[in-house]
mmCIF file of C-alpha atoms in Angstrom:
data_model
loop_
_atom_site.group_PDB
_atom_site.id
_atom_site.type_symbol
_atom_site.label_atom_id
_atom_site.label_comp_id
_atom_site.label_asym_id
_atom_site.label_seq_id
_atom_site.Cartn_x
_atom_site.Cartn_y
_atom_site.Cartn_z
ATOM 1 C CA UNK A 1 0.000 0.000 0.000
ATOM 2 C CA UNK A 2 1.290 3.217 -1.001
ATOM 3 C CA UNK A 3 0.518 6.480 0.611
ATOM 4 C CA UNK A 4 0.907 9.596 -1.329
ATOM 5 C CA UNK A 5 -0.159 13.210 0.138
ATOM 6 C CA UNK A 6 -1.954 15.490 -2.281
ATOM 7 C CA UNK A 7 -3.513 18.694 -1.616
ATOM 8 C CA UNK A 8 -3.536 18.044 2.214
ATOM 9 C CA UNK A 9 -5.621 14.916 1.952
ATOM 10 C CA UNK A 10 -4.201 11.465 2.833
ATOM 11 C CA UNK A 11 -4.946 9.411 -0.427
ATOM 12 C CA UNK A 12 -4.677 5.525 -0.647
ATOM 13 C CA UNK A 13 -3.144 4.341 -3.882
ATOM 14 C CA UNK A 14 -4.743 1.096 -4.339
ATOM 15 C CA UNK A 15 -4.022 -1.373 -7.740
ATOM 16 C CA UNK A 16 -4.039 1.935 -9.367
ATOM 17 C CA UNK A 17 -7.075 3.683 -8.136
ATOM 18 C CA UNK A 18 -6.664 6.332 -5.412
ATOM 19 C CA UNK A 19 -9.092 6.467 -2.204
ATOM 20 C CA UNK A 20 -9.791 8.616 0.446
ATOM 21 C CA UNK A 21 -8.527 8.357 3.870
ATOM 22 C CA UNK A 22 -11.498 8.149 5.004
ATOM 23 C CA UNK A 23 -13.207 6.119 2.820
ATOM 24 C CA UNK A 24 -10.503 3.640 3.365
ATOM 25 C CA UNK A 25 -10.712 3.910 7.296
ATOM 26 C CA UNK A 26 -15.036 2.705 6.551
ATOM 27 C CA UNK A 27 -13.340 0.101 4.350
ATOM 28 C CA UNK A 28 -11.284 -1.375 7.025
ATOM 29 C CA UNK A 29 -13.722 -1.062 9.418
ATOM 30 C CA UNK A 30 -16.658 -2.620 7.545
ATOM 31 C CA UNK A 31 -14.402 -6.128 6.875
ATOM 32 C CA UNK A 32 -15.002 -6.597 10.453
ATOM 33 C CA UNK A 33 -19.081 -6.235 10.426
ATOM 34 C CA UNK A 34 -20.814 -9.059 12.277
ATOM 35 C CA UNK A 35 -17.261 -10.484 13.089
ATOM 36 C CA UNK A 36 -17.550 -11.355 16.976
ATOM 37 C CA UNK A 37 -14.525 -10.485 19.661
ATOM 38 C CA UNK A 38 -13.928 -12.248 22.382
ATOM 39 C CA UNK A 39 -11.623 -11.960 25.454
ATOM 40 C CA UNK A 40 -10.614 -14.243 28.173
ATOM 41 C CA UNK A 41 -9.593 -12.221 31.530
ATOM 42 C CA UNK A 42 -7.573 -14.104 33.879
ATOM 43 C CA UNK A 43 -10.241 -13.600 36.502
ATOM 44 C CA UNK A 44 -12.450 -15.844 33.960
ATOM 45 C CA UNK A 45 -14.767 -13.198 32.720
ATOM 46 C CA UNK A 46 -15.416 -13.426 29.247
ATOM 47 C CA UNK A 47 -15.877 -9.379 27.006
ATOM 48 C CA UNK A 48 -17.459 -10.694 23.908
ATOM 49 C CA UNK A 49 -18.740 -7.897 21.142
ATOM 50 C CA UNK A 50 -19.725 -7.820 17.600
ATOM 51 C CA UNK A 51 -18.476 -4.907 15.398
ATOM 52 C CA UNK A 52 -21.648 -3.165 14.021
ATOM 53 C CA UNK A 53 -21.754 -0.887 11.135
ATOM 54 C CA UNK A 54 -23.947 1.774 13.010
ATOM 55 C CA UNK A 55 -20.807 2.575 15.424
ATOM 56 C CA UNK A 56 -18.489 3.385 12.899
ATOM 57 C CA UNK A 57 -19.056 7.089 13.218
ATOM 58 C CA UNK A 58 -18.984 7.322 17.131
ATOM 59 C CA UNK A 59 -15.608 5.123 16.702
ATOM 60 C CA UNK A 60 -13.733 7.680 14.239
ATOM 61 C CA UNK A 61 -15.131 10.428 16.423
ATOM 62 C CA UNK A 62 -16.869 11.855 13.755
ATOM 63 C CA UNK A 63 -20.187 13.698 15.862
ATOM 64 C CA UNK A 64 -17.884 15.369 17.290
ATOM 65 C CA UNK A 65 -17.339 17.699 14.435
ATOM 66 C CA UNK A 66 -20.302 20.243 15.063
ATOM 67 C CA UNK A 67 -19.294 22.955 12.444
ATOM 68 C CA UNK A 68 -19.750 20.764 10.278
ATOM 69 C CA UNK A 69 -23.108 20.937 8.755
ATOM 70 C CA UNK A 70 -24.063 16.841 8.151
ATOM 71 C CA UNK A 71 -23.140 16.502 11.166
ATOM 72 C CA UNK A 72 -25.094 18.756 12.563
ATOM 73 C CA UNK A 73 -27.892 16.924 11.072
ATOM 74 C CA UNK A 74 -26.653 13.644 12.240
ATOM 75 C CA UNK A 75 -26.935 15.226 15.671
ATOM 76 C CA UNK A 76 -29.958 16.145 15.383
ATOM 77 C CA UNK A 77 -32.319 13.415 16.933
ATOM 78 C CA UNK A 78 -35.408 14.247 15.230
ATOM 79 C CA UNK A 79 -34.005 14.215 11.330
ATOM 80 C CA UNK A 80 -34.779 11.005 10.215
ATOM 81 C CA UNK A 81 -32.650 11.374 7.203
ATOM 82 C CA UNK A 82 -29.522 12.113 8.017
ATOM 83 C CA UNK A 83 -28.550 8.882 10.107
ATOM 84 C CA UNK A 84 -25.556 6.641 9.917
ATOM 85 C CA UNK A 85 -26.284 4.911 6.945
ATOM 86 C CA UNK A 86 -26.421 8.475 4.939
ATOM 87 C CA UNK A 87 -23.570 9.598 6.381
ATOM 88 C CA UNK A 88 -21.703 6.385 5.520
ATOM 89 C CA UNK A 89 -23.279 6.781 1.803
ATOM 90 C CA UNK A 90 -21.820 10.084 1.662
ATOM 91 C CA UNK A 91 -18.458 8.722 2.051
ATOM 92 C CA UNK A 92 -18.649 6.481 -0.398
ATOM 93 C CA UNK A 93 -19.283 8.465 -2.991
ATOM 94 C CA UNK A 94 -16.420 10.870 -1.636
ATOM 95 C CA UNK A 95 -19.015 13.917 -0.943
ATOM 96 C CA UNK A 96 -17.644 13.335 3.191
ATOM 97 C CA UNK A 97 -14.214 13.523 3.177
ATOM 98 C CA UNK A 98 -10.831 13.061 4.813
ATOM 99 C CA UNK A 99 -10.189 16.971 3.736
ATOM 100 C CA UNK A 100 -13.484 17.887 5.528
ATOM 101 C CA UNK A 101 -12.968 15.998 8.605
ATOM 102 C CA UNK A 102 -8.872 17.747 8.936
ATOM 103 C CA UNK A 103 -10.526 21.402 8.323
ATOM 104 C CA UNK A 104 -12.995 21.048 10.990
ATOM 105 C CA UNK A 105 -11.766 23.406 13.863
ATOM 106 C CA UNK A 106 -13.087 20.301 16.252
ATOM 107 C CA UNK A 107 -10.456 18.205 14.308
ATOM 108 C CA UNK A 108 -7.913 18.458 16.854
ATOM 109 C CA UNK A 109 -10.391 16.739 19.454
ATOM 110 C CA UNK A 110 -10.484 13.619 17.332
ATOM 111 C CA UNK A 111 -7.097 13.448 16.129
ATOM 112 C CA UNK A 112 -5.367 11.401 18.005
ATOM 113 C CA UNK A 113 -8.416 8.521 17.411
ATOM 114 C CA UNK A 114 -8.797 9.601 13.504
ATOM 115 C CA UNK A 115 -5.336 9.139 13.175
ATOM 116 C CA UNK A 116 -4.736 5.455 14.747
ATOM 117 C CA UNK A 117 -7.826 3.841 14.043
ATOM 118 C CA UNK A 118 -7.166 1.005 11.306
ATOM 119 C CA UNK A 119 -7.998 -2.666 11.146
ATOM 120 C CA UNK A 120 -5.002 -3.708 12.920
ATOM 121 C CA UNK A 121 -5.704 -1.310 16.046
ATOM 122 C CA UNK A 122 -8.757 -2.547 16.291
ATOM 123 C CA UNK A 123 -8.248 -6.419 16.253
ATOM 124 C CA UNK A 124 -4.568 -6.107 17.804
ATOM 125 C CA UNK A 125 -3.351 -9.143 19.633
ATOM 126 C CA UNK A 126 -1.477 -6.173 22.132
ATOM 127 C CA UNK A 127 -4.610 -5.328 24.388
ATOM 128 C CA UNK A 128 -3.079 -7.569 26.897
ATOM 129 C CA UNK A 129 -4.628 -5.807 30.032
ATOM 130 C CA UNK A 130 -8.247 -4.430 30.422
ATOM 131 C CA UNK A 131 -9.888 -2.028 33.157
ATOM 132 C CA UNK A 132 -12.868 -3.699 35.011
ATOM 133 C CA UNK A 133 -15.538 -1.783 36.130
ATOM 134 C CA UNK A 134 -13.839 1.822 35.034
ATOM 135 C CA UNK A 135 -14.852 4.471 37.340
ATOM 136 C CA UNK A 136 -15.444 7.499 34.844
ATOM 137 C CA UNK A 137 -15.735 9.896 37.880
ATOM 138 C CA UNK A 138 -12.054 9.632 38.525
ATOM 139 C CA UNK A 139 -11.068 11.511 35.642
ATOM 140 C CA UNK A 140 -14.573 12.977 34.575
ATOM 141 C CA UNK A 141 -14.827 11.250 32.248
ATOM 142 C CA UNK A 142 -18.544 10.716 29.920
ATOM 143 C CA UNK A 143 -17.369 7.032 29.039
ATOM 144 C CA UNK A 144 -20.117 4.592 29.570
ATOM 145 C CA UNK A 145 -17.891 1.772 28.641
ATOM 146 C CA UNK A 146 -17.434 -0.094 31.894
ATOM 147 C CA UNK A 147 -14.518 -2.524 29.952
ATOM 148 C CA UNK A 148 -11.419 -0.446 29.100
ATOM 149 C CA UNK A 149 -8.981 -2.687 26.850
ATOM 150 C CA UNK A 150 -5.855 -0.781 26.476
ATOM 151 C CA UNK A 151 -2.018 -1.925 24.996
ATOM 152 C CA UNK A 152 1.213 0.121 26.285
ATOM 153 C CA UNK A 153 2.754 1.606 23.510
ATOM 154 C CA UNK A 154 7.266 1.667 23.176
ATOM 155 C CA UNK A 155 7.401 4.648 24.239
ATOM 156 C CA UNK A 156 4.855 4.497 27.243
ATOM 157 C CA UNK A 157 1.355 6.023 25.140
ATOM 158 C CA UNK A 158 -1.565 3.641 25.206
ATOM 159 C CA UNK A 159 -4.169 2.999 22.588
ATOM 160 C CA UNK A 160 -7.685 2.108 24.618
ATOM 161 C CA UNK A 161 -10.893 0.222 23.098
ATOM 162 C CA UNK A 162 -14.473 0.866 25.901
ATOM 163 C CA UNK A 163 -16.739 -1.141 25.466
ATOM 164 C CA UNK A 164 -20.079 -0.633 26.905
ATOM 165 C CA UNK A 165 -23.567 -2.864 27.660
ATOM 166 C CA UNK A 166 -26.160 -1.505 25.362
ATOM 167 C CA UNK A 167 -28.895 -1.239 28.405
ATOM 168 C CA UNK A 168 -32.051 -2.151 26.206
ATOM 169 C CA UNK A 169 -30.460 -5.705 24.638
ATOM 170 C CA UNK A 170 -27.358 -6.000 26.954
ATOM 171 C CA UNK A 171 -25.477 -6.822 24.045
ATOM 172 C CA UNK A 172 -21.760 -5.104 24.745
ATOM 173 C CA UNK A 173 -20.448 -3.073 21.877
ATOM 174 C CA UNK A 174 -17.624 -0.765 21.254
ATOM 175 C CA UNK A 175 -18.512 2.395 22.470
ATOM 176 C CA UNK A 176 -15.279 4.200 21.690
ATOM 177 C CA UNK A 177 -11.489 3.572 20.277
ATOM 178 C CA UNK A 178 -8.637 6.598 21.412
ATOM 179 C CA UNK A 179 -5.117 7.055 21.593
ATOM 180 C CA UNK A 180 -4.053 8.458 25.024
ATOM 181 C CA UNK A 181 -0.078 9.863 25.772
ATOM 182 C CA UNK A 182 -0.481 9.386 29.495
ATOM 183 C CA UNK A 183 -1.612 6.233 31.388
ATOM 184 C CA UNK A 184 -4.847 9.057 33.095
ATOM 185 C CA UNK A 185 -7.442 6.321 31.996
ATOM 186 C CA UNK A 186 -5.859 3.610 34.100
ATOM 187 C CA UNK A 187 -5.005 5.209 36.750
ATOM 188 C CA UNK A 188 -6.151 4.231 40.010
ATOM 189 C CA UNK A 189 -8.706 1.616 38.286
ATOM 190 C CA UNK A 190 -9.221 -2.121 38.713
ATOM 191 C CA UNK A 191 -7.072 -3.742 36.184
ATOM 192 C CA UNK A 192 -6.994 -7.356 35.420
ATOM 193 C CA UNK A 193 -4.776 -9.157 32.702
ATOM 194 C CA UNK A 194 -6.295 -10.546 29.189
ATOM 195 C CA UNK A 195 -5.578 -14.646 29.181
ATOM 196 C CA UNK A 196 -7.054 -15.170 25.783
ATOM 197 C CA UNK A 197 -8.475 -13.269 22.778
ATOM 198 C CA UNK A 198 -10.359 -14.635 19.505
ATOM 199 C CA UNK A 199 -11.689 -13.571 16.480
ATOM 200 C CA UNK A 200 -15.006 -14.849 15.131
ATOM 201 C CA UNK A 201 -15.781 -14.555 11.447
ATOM 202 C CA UNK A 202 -20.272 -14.171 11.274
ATOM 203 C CA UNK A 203 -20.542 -17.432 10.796
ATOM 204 C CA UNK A 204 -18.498 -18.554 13.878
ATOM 205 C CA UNK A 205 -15.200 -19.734 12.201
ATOM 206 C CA UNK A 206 -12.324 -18.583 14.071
ATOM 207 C CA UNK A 207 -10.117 -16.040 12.075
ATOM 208 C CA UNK A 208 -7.218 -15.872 14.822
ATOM 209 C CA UNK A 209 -6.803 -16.748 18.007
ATOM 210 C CA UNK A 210 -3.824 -16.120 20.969
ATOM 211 C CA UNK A 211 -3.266 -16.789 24.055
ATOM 212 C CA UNK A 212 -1.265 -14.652 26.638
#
């Protein structure tokens, strides 16, 4: 894969054609939709989620944008129109775009997530130690996630993965993927070490597996 910088957008130069940044950040995510995580904690509790398509914009950070106009309209509850699926359309057709995203003035919020999220982030075999129970109050925090995989980086950042029990199906989910510099999410919580962690394709085959 060859990256090539052009006009300040991150291009993807793929057998010839060139994509978006963004559209190729949707197009790693989506080869994980309906594949099912699951991790093994050494005090036997078993975090099990399936990667949905409808998080993919709370993932990248992307409502976070609010000069933006479509989001705007994503925010806005009552607009029936302008839900994940249109957004996700709009990207497709490169009318949402990896330019757009880097000129909001919010951009700098999301960075740091917009920047490291890719397949292998979110499938790494590194998230060898997970916060139970996280304790958003310490740090005040809005997480809901209550599950706080995280890796330690070389040189001592951490890359984190929350997921969260949706409270209507108590399904768990990913409710959020960042990149932190300082160990502030960790801190002073309950953490416990992964023993095991597995990929599921949707129809149950195992796509990789590892053991800690």
């Amino acid at each position: 894969m060859l990256l090539i910088f052009v006009r300040s957008i991150f291009l993807v130069k793929i057998g010839g054609i060139t994509m978006d940044d963004l559209l190729q950040k949707y197009n790693d995510y989506i080869r994980l939709k309906n594949c099912r995580a699951e991790y093994l904690l050494s005090n036997g509790i078993i975090i099990d989620f399936t990667y949905k398509e409808e998080n993919f914009i709370h993932l990248l950070g992307l409502h976070k944008l609010t000069d933006i106009q479509l989001i705007q309209l994503f925010n806005d509850k009552s607009n029936k129109k302008v839900q994940t699926k249109y957004i996700i359309s709009r990207i497709k057709k490169n009318k949402f775009t990896d330019a757009m995203v880097k000129a909001s003035v919010f951009y700098p919020d999301i960075e740091s997530r917009y920047e490291s999220f890719s397949y292998d982030n979110l499938t790494t075999l590194t998230y060898t130690d997970v916060v139970i129970n996280f304790n958003p109050a310490l740090i005040k925090s809005k997480i809901k996630s209550d599950y706080l995989l995280f890796e330690q980086k070389s040189n001592n950042e951490y890359n984190h993965l929350g997921i969260a029990e949706d409270s209507n199906t108590k399904n768990r989910y990913i409710e959020t993927f960042f990149h932190q510099t300082t160990d502030m999410y960790i801190k002073g919580q309950t953490i416990v070490k992964v023993k095991s962690f597995t990929l599921y394709s949707p129809d149950n085959q195992i796509i990789v597996t590892d053991s800690f």
